[in-house]
């Protein structure tokens, strides 16, 4: 399997390795509060765990280079809780752009931004488009929490409202890093979104017309979801499933027809 870590290559090794099908993958995460039961490293731990699961599934001839993970993200929505480290959104966009530019300079035109933190979505959208416009790159935005989860793992209501530190994240942490989970502190943090939905409201924190929220708006603890539903076996199934989907995304990025990334039409001036 041709999966390499960017920082472990020499400059001459990388120059000889890169070809037209090379895919670079940039893991994007966050260091932020996840309540009393999960560590600040939760998003990073999950992201790296899913990437490891994906790497094991890639075709042997797939040429992939993994960039060092960007551990700090845009975590404004969690900034009022102790321990959260956050980049300004403008800074996060600039960092992703700078790393994408370095990928382009290395001769790589295929970049997968693999994200494990919800607050990064907006900055990734903007950075990806800017990289496409400036460097004619394929930039794939892969947010694992937007992948369809495996059937019959967690209740649909929990998947809708367990946005942060709920059963999904806690289950994966029980599988990937069980020693980091404070199991005595697991609780059911009922989201304001769930309460509004049960009252018949169609306006919530997420959905087709969501409102901007800080973590404490959804629950005073900063957590939303029922972590007591979590278990390691569910976490294993989630990691295997999401890892397989990520592997598929990387494979398809390597096969993508770059000729469809067309240059500016002459009539545009």
PDB file of C-alpha atoms in Angstrom:
ATOM      1  CA  UNK A   1       0.000   0.000   0.000  1.00  0.00           C
ATOM      2  CA  UNK A   2       1.426   3.356  -1.048  1.00  0.00           C
ATOM      3  CA  UNK A   3       0.377   5.544   1.864  1.00  0.00           C
ATOM      4  CA  UNK A   4       3.091   7.945   2.970  1.00  0.00           C
ATOM      5  CA  UNK A   5       3.346  10.551   5.706  1.00  0.00           C
ATOM      6  CA  UNK A   6       4.395  13.893   4.279  1.00  0.00           C
ATOM      7  CA  UNK A   7       6.848  14.733   7.057  1.00  0.00           C
ATOM      8  CA  UNK A   8       8.670  11.394   6.849  1.00  0.00           C
ATOM      9  CA  UNK A   9       9.667  11.829   3.192  1.00  0.00           C
ATOM     10  CA  UNK A  10      12.775  13.627   1.998  1.00  0.00           C
ATOM     11  CA  UNK A  11      12.356  16.370  -0.575  1.00  0.00           C
ATOM     12  CA  UNK A  12      13.885  14.160  -3.282  1.00  0.00           C
ATOM     13  CA  UNK A  13      11.727  11.191  -2.298  1.00  0.00           C
ATOM     14  CA  UNK A  14       8.604  13.316  -2.610  1.00  0.00           C
ATOM     15  CA  UNK A  15       9.683  14.708  -5.968  1.00  0.00           C
ATOM     16  CA  UNK A  16      10.133  11.156  -7.262  1.00  0.00           C
ATOM     17  CA  UNK A  17       6.918   9.902  -5.704  1.00  0.00           C
ATOM     18  CA  UNK A  18       4.385  12.439  -6.967  1.00  0.00           C
ATOM     19  CA  UNK A  19       2.544  11.573 -10.169  1.00  0.00           C
ATOM     20  CA  UNK A  20      -0.692  12.572 -11.884  1.00  0.00           C
ATOM     21  CA  UNK A  21      -2.786  10.346  -9.621  1.00  0.00           C
ATOM     22  CA  UNK A  22      -1.254  11.297  -6.261  1.00  0.00           C
ATOM     23  CA  UNK A  23      -3.803  12.269  -3.600  1.00  0.00           C
ATOM     24  CA  UNK A  24      -2.840  14.450  -0.639  1.00  0.00           C
ATOM     25  CA  UNK A  25      -5.018  14.213   2.468  1.00  0.00           C
ATOM     26  CA  UNK A  26      -5.118  16.976   5.078  1.00  0.00           C
ATOM     27  CA  UNK A  27      -6.772  15.933   8.369  1.00  0.00           C
ATOM     28  CA  UNK A  28      -8.595  18.859  10.019  1.00  0.00           C
ATOM     29  CA  UNK A  29      -9.740  18.667  13.627  1.00  0.00           C
ATOM     30  CA  UNK A  30     -10.044  20.785  16.784  1.00  0.00           C
ATOM     31  CA  UNK A  31      -8.941  20.937  20.397  1.00  0.00           C
ATOM     32  CA  UNK A  32     -12.050  21.950  22.281  1.00  0.00           C
ATOM     33  CA  UNK A  33     -14.390  21.129  25.121  1.00  0.00           C
ATOM     34  CA  UNK A  34     -16.429  17.942  24.918  1.00  0.00           C
ATOM     35  CA  UNK A  35     -18.073  18.105  28.320  1.00  0.00           C
ATOM     36  CA  UNK A  36     -17.033  16.311  31.472  1.00  0.00           C
ATOM     37  CA  UNK A  37     -16.683  12.853  29.918  1.00  0.00           C
ATOM     38  CA  UNK A  38     -14.549  13.348  26.800  1.00  0.00           C
ATOM     39  CA  UNK A  39     -11.083  14.913  26.394  1.00  0.00           C
ATOM     40  CA  UNK A  40     -10.270  18.092  24.537  1.00  0.00           C
ATOM     41  CA  UNK A  41      -8.578  15.917  21.899  1.00  0.00           C
ATOM     42  CA  UNK A  42     -11.788  14.104  20.922  1.00  0.00           C
ATOM     43  CA  UNK A  43     -12.128  15.490  17.386  1.00  0.00           C
ATOM     44  CA  UNK A  44      -8.444  14.868  16.669  1.00  0.00           C
ATOM     45  CA  UNK A  45      -8.561  11.334  18.084  1.00  0.00           C
ATOM     46  CA  UNK A  46     -11.626  10.433  16.032  1.00  0.00           C
ATOM     47  CA  UNK A  47     -10.262  11.988  12.846  1.00  0.00           C
ATOM     48  CA  UNK A  48      -6.952  10.137  13.069  1.00  0.00           C
ATOM     49  CA  UNK A  49      -8.729   6.894  13.960  1.00  0.00           C
ATOM     50  CA  UNK A  50     -10.980   7.145  10.915  1.00  0.00           C
ATOM     51  CA  UNK A  51      -8.020   7.992   8.701  1.00  0.00           C
ATOM     52  CA  UNK A  52      -6.159   4.911   9.938  1.00  0.00           C
ATOM     53  CA  UNK A  53      -9.224   2.767   9.221  1.00  0.00           C
ATOM     54  CA  UNK A  54      -9.465   4.257   5.732  1.00  0.00           C
ATOM     55  CA  UNK A  55      -5.769   3.779   4.941  1.00  0.00           C
ATOM     56  CA  UNK A  56      -6.068   0.050   5.615  1.00  0.00           C
ATOM     57  CA  UNK A  57      -8.751  -0.190   2.908  1.00  0.00           C
ATOM     58  CA  UNK A  58      -7.028   1.674   0.084  1.00  0.00           C
ATOM     59  CA  UNK A  59      -5.952  -0.173  -3.033  1.00  0.00           C
ATOM     60  CA  UNK A  60      -2.257  -1.183  -2.945  1.00  0.00           C
ATOM     61  CA  UNK A  61      -1.461   0.952  -5.984  1.00  0.00           C
ATOM     62  CA  UNK A  62      -3.180   4.094  -4.711  1.00  0.00           C
ATOM     63  CA  UNK A  63      -0.558   6.811  -4.170  1.00  0.00           C
ATOM     64  CA  UNK A  64      -1.583   8.803  -1.074  1.00  0.00           C
ATOM     65  CA  UNK A  65       0.380  11.290   1.003  1.00  0.00           C
ATOM     66  CA  UNK A  66      -0.980  12.233   4.434  1.00  0.00           C
ATOM     67  CA  UNK A  67      -0.176  15.747   5.599  1.00  0.00           C
ATOM     68  CA  UNK A  68       0.445  16.448   9.296  1.00  0.00           C
ATOM     69  CA  UNK A  69      -2.950  16.944  10.959  1.00  0.00           C
ATOM     70  CA  UNK A  70      -4.152  20.470  11.571  1.00  0.00           C
ATOM     71  CA  UNK A  71      -5.151  19.912  15.190  1.00  0.00           C
ATOM     72  CA  UNK A  72      -6.465  23.413  15.857  1.00  0.00           C
ATOM     73  CA  UNK A  73      -9.583  24.535  14.055  1.00  0.00           C
ATOM     74  CA  UNK A  74     -12.247  27.205  14.154  1.00  0.00           C
ATOM     75  CA  UNK A  75     -14.080  26.579  17.447  1.00  0.00           C
ATOM     76  CA  UNK A  76     -15.798  29.894  18.114  1.00  0.00           C
ATOM     77  CA  UNK A  77     -18.984  28.107  19.191  1.00  0.00           C
ATOM     78  CA  UNK A  78     -17.086  26.460  22.070  1.00  0.00           C
ATOM     79  CA  UNK A  79     -14.922  29.422  23.048  1.00  0.00           C
ATOM     80  CA  UNK A  80     -16.755  30.101  26.323  1.00  0.00           C
ATOM     81  CA  UNK A  81     -15.653  26.748  27.786  1.00  0.00           C
ATOM     82  CA  UNK A  82     -12.325  26.188  29.511  1.00  0.00           C
ATOM     83  CA  UNK A  83      -9.689  24.421  27.442  1.00  0.00           C
ATOM     84  CA  UNK A  84     -10.983  25.262  23.983  1.00  0.00           C
ATOM     85  CA  UNK A  85      -8.274  26.405  21.577  1.00  0.00           C
ATOM     86  CA  UNK A  86      -9.581  28.193  18.508  1.00  0.00           C
ATOM     87  CA  UNK A  87      -8.191  29.913  15.449  1.00  0.00           C
ATOM     88  CA  UNK A  88      -9.984  32.958  14.108  1.00  0.00           C
ATOM     89  CA  UNK A  89     -12.015  31.860  11.067  1.00  0.00           C
ATOM     90  CA  UNK A  90      -9.912  34.109   8.836  1.00  0.00           C
ATOM     91  CA  UNK A  91      -6.743  32.518  10.218  1.00  0.00           C
ATOM     92  CA  UNK A  92      -8.069  28.987   9.718  1.00  0.00           C
ATOM     93  CA  UNK A  93      -8.928  29.784   6.090  1.00  0.00           C
ATOM     94  CA  UNK A  94      -5.465  31.260   5.528  1.00  0.00           C
ATOM     95  CA  UNK A  95      -3.736  28.216   7.052  1.00  0.00           C
ATOM     96  CA  UNK A  96      -5.690  25.763   4.873  1.00  0.00           C
ATOM     97  CA  UNK A  97      -4.940  27.916   1.835  1.00  0.00           C
ATOM     98  CA  UNK A  98      -1.225  28.005   2.658  1.00  0.00           C
ATOM     99  CA  UNK A  99      -1.059  24.236   3.067  1.00  0.00           C
ATOM    100  CA  UNK A 100      -3.029  23.709  -0.143  1.00  0.00           C
ATOM    101  CA  UNK A 101      -0.640  26.015  -1.977  1.00  0.00           C
ATOM    102  CA  UNK A 102       2.299  23.927  -0.704  1.00  0.00           C
ATOM    103  CA  UNK A 103       0.559  20.796  -1.984  1.00  0.00           C
ATOM    104  CA  UNK A 104       0.166  22.456  -5.378  1.00  0.00           C
ATOM    105  CA  UNK A 105       3.842  23.494  -5.434  1.00  0.00           C
ATOM    106  CA  UNK A 106       4.753  19.853  -4.866  1.00  0.00           C
ATOM    107  CA  UNK A 107       2.967  19.020  -8.109  1.00  0.00           C
ATOM    108  CA  UNK A 108      -0.125  17.474  -6.506  1.00  0.00           C
ATOM    109  CA  UNK A 109      -3.493  18.487  -7.954  1.00  0.00           C
ATOM    110  CA  UNK A 110      -5.717  16.247  -5.828  1.00  0.00           C
ATOM    111  CA  UNK A 111      -6.385  17.281  -2.224  1.00  0.00           C
ATOM    112  CA  UNK A 112      -8.845  15.769   0.238  1.00  0.00           C
ATOM    113  CA  UNK A 113      -9.698  17.941   3.242  1.00  0.00           C
ATOM    114  CA  UNK A 114     -10.823  15.377   5.798  1.00  0.00           C
ATOM    115  CA  UNK A 115     -12.639  17.076   8.642  1.00  0.00           C
ATOM    116  CA  UNK A 116     -13.720  15.751  12.031  1.00  0.00           C
ATOM    117  CA  UNK A 117     -14.992  19.022  13.594  1.00  0.00           C
ATOM    118  CA  UNK A 118     -18.325  20.592  12.718  1.00  0.00           C
ATOM    119  CA  UNK A 119     -17.153  24.145  13.288  1.00  0.00           C
ATOM    120  CA  UNK A 120     -14.623  23.792  10.475  1.00  0.00           C
ATOM    121  CA  UNK A 121     -17.258  23.347   7.766  1.00  0.00           C
ATOM    122  CA  UNK A 122     -17.604  27.018   6.833  1.00  0.00           C
ATOM    123  CA  UNK A 123     -13.875  27.754   6.698  1.00  0.00           C
ATOM    124  CA  UNK A 124     -13.237  24.593   4.656  1.00  0.00           C
ATOM    125  CA  UNK A 125     -15.905  25.580   2.129  1.00  0.00           C
ATOM    126  CA  UNK A 126     -14.264  28.954   1.542  1.00  0.00           C
ATOM    127  CA  UNK A 127     -10.665  27.710   1.558  1.00  0.00           C
ATOM    128  CA  UNK A 128     -11.479  24.869  -0.839  1.00  0.00           C
ATOM    129  CA  UNK A 129     -13.099  27.192  -3.370  1.00  0.00           C
ATOM    130  CA  UNK A 130     -10.191  29.636  -3.188  1.00  0.00           C
ATOM    131  CA  UNK A 131      -7.706  26.807  -3.797  1.00  0.00           C
ATOM    132  CA  UNK A 132      -9.721  25.568  -6.768  1.00  0.00           C
ATOM    133  CA  UNK A 133      -9.865  29.052  -8.269  1.00  0.00           C
ATOM    134  CA  UNK A 134      -6.206  29.872  -7.722  1.00  0.00           C
ATOM    135  CA  UNK A 135      -4.484  26.547  -8.396  1.00  0.00           C
ATOM    136  CA  UNK A 136      -6.895  24.556 -10.613  1.00  0.00           C
ATOM    137  CA  UNK A 137      -6.888  21.785  -8.005  1.00  0.00           C
ATOM    138  CA  UNK A 138      -9.449  19.155  -7.161  1.00  0.00           C
ATOM    139  CA  UNK A 139     -10.291  19.935  -3.538  1.00  0.00           C
ATOM    140  CA  UNK A 140     -12.630  17.423  -1.881  1.00  0.00           C
ATOM    141  CA  UNK A 141     -14.462  18.416   1.309  1.00  0.00           C
ATOM    142  CA  UNK A 142     -15.013  15.245   3.346  1.00  0.00           C
ATOM    143  CA  UNK A 143     -16.774  15.773   6.688  1.00  0.00           C
ATOM    144  CA  UNK A 144     -17.259  12.383   8.358  1.00  0.00           C
ATOM    145  CA  UNK A 145     -20.349  13.558  10.251  1.00  0.00           C
ATOM    146  CA  UNK A 146     -22.055  14.123   6.892  1.00  0.00           C
ATOM    147  CA  UNK A 147     -21.442  10.513   5.877  1.00  0.00           C
ATOM    148  CA  UNK A 148     -24.560   8.360   6.120  1.00  0.00           C
ATOM    149  CA  UNK A 149     -24.207   6.314   9.333  1.00  0.00           C
ATOM    150  CA  UNK A 150     -24.599   2.532   9.326  1.00  0.00           C
ATOM    151  CA  UNK A 151     -28.133   1.250   9.800  1.00  0.00           C
ATOM    152  CA  UNK A 152     -29.413   0.306  13.241  1.00  0.00           C
ATOM    153  CA  UNK A 153     -26.581   1.733  15.278  1.00  0.00           C
ATOM    154  CA  UNK A 154     -28.138   4.636  17.160  1.00  0.00           C
ATOM    155  CA  UNK A 155     -31.672   6.061  17.412  1.00  0.00           C
ATOM    156  CA  UNK A 156     -32.537   8.526  14.646  1.00  0.00           C
ATOM    157  CA  UNK A 157     -33.371  11.209  17.216  1.00  0.00           C
ATOM    158  CA  UNK A 158     -29.920  10.850  18.772  1.00  0.00           C
ATOM    159  CA  UNK A 159     -28.242  11.102  15.374  1.00  0.00           C
ATOM    160  CA  UNK A 160     -30.183  14.311  14.682  1.00  0.00           C
ATOM    161  CA  UNK A 161     -29.575  15.988  18.014  1.00  0.00           C
ATOM    162  CA  UNK A 162     -26.475  14.361  19.509  1.00  0.00           C
ATOM    163  CA  UNK A 163     -24.299  16.953  17.815  1.00  0.00           C
ATOM    164  CA  UNK A 164     -21.478  17.226  20.333  1.00  0.00           C
ATOM    165  CA  UNK A 165     -20.262  14.693  22.853  1.00  0.00           C
ATOM    166  CA  UNK A 166     -23.323  12.510  22.376  1.00  0.00           C
ATOM    167  CA  UNK A 167     -23.595   8.783  21.733  1.00  0.00           C
ATOM    168  CA  UNK A 168     -21.892   8.879  18.325  1.00  0.00           C
ATOM    169  CA  UNK A 169     -18.666  10.581  19.377  1.00  0.00           C
ATOM    170  CA  UNK A 170     -18.582   8.820  22.731  1.00  0.00           C
ATOM    171  CA  UNK A 171     -19.011   5.394  21.138  1.00  0.00           C
ATOM    172  CA  UNK A 172     -16.126   5.997  18.755  1.00  0.00           C
ATOM    173  CA  UNK A 173     -13.939   7.207  21.607  1.00  0.00           C
ATOM    174  CA  UNK A 174     -14.822   4.098  23.641  1.00  0.00           C
ATOM    175  CA  UNK A 175     -13.500   2.084  20.695  1.00  0.00           C
ATOM    176  CA  UNK A 176     -10.506   4.220  19.719  1.00  0.00           C
ATOM    177  CA  UNK A 177      -9.303   5.569  23.068  1.00  0.00           C
ATOM    178  CA  UNK A 178     -11.276   3.994  25.929  1.00  0.00           C
ATOM    179  CA  UNK A 179      -8.801   5.136  28.576  1.00  0.00           C
ATOM    180  CA  UNK A 180      -9.591   8.753  27.726  1.00  0.00           C
ATOM    181  CA  UNK A 181     -13.348   8.447  28.379  1.00  0.00           C
ATOM    182  CA  UNK A 182     -14.531   9.379  31.877  1.00  0.00           C
ATOM    183  CA  UNK A 183     -17.290   6.778  31.946  1.00  0.00           C
ATOM    184  CA  UNK A 184     -18.538   7.865  35.371  1.00  0.00           C
ATOM    185  CA  UNK A 185     -19.468  11.230  33.852  1.00  0.00           C
ATOM    186  CA  UNK A 186     -21.653   9.986  30.989  1.00  0.00           C
ATOM    187  CA  UNK A 187     -25.007  11.789  30.899  1.00  0.00           C
ATOM    188  CA  UNK A 188     -27.990  12.595  28.716  1.00  0.00           C
ATOM    189  CA  UNK A 189     -27.708  16.244  27.666  1.00  0.00           C
ATOM    190  CA  UNK A 190     -31.038  16.996  26.004  1.00  0.00           C
ATOM    191  CA  UNK A 191     -30.445  19.502  23.212  1.00  0.00           C
ATOM    192  CA  UNK A 192     -32.510  22.640  22.834  1.00  0.00           C
ATOM    193  CA  UNK A 193     -32.959  21.462  19.253  1.00  0.00           C
ATOM    194  CA  UNK A 194     -34.612  18.259  20.471  1.00  0.00           C
ATOM    195  CA  UNK A 195     -36.880  20.214  22.815  1.00  0.00           C
ATOM    196  CA  UNK A 196     -37.926  22.567  20.014  1.00  0.00           C
ATOM    197  CA  UNK A 197     -38.589  19.657  17.662  1.00  0.00           C
ATOM    198  CA  UNK A 198     -40.766  17.901  20.231  1.00  0.00           C
ATOM    199  CA  UNK A 199     -42.732  21.149  20.645  1.00  0.00           C
ATOM    200  CA  UNK A 200     -43.445  21.173  16.908  1.00  0.00           C
ATOM    201  CA  UNK A 201     -40.986  23.839  15.829  1.00  0.00           C
ATOM    202  CA  UNK A 202     -39.256  23.513  12.463  1.00  0.00           C
ATOM    203  CA  UNK A 203     -36.617  26.102  13.391  1.00  0.00           C
ATOM    204  CA  UNK A 204     -33.654  24.550  15.152  1.00  0.00           C
ATOM    205  CA  UNK A 205     -29.872  24.796  15.406  1.00  0.00           C
ATOM    206  CA  UNK A 206     -29.376  22.654  12.288  1.00  0.00           C
ATOM    207  CA  UNK A 207     -31.493  21.687   9.302  1.00  0.00           C
ATOM    208  CA  UNK A 208     -32.762  23.565   6.266  1.00  0.00           C
ATOM    209  CA  UNK A 209     -33.065  26.819   8.238  1.00  0.00           C
ATOM    210  CA  UNK A 210     -30.819  26.639  11.288  1.00  0.00           C
ATOM    211  CA  UNK A 211     -29.819  29.476  13.591  1.00  0.00           C
ATOM    212  CA  UNK A 212     -26.314  30.416  14.692  1.00  0.00           C
ATOM    213  CA  UNK A 213     -25.543  28.936  18.099  1.00  0.00           C
ATOM    214  CA  UNK A 214     -22.966  28.844  20.835  1.00  0.00           C
ATOM    215  CA  UNK A 215     -22.592  25.479  22.564  1.00  0.00           C
ATOM    216  CA  UNK A 216     -24.261  26.691  25.773  1.00  0.00           C
ATOM    217  CA  UNK A 217     -27.342  27.693  23.758  1.00  0.00           C
ATOM    218  CA  UNK A 218     -28.073  24.021  23.125  1.00  0.00           C
ATOM    219  CA  UNK A 219     -27.226  22.762  26.630  1.00  0.00           C
ATOM    220  CA  UNK A 220     -25.608  24.425  29.623  1.00  0.00           C
ATOM    221  CA  UNK A 221     -22.949  21.700  29.789  1.00  0.00           C
ATOM    222  CA  UNK A 222     -21.754  22.356  26.230  1.00  0.00           C
ATOM    223  CA  UNK A 223     -22.699  18.775  25.294  1.00  0.00           C
ATOM    224  CA  UNK A 224     -25.693  17.744  23.221  1.00  0.00           C
ATOM    225  CA  UNK A 225     -26.792  14.131  23.085  1.00  0.00           C
ATOM    226  CA  UNK A 226     -27.203  11.035  25.207  1.00  0.00           C
ATOM    227  CA  UNK A 227     -23.734   9.696  25.919  1.00  0.00           C
ATOM    228  CA  UNK A 228     -25.209   6.938  28.112  1.00  0.00           C
ATOM    229  CA  UNK A 229     -26.268   5.164  24.900  1.00  0.00           C
ATOM    230  CA  UNK A 230     -22.627   4.787  23.836  1.00  0.00           C
ATOM    231  CA  UNK A 231     -20.672   1.528  23.795  1.00  0.00           C
ATOM    232  CA  UNK A 232     -17.424   0.332  22.250  1.00  0.00           C
ATOM    233  CA  UNK A 233     -19.036  -2.137  19.837  1.00  0.00           C
ATOM    234  CA  UNK A 234     -21.176   0.617  18.350  1.00  0.00           C
ATOM    235  CA  UNK A 235     -18.010   2.685  18.114  1.00  0.00           C
ATOM    236  CA  UNK A 236     -16.235  -0.095  16.217  1.00  0.00           C
ATOM    237  CA  UNK A 237     -19.081  -0.310  13.702  1.00  0.00           C
ATOM    238  CA  UNK A 238     -19.088   3.447  13.239  1.00  0.00           C
ATOM    239  CA  UNK A 239     -15.316   3.623  12.735  1.00  0.00           C
ATOM    240  CA  UNK A 240     -15.349   0.728  10.251  1.00  0.00           C
ATOM    241  CA  UNK A 241     -18.247   2.259   8.320  1.00  0.00           C
ATOM    242  CA  UNK A 242     -16.946   5.832   8.220  1.00  0.00           C
ATOM    243  CA  UNK A 243     -13.427   4.598   7.478  1.00  0.00           C
ATOM    244  CA  UNK A 244     -14.707   2.603   4.506  1.00  0.00           C
ATOM    245  CA  UNK A 245     -16.548   5.657   3.170  1.00  0.00           C
ATOM    246  CA  UNK A 246     -13.449   7.820   3.557  1.00  0.00           C
ATOM    247  CA  UNK A 247     -11.378   5.235   1.684  1.00  0.00           C
ATOM    248  CA  UNK A 248     -13.923   5.353  -1.134  1.00  0.00           C
ATOM    249  CA  UNK A 249     -13.687   9.158  -1.240  1.00  0.00           C
ATOM    250  CA  UNK A 250      -9.875   9.011  -1.481  1.00  0.00           C
ATOM    251  CA  UNK A 251     -10.032   6.337  -4.185  1.00  0.00           C
ATOM    252  CA  UNK A 252     -12.473   8.392  -6.248  1.00  0.00           C
ATOM    253  CA  UNK A 253     -10.362  11.523  -5.777  1.00  0.00           C
ATOM    254  CA  UNK A 254      -7.441   9.610  -7.289  1.00  0.00           C
ATOM    255  CA  UNK A 255      -9.528   8.589 -10.299  1.00  0.00           C
ATOM    256  CA  UNK A 256     -11.242  11.949 -10.831  1.00  0.00           C
ATOM    257  CA  UNK A 257     -10.955  13.353 -14.353  1.00  0.00           C
ATOM    258  CA  UNK A 258      -9.035  16.591 -13.821  1.00  0.00           C
ATOM    259  CA  UNK A 259      -9.929  17.740 -17.337  1.00  0.00           C
ATOM    260  CA  UNK A 260     -13.384  18.599 -15.975  1.00  0.00           C
ATOM    261  CA  UNK A 261     -11.732  21.361 -13.910  1.00  0.00           C
ATOM    262  CA  UNK A 262     -11.918  23.709 -16.863  1.00  0.00           C
ATOM    263  CA  UNK A 263     -10.005  26.926 -17.319  1.00  0.00           C
ATOM    264  CA  UNK A 264     -11.805  30.261 -17.610  1.00  0.00           C
ATOM    265  CA  UNK A 265     -13.866  30.505 -20.761  1.00  0.00           C
ATOM    266  CA  UNK A 266     -12.285  32.903 -23.292  1.00  0.00           C
ATOM    267  CA  UNK A 267     -15.528  34.860 -23.519  1.00  0.00           C
ATOM    268  CA  UNK A 268     -15.171  35.692 -19.814  1.00  0.00           C
ATOM    269  CA  UNK A 269     -12.253  37.985 -20.593  1.00  0.00           C
TER     270      UNK A 269
END
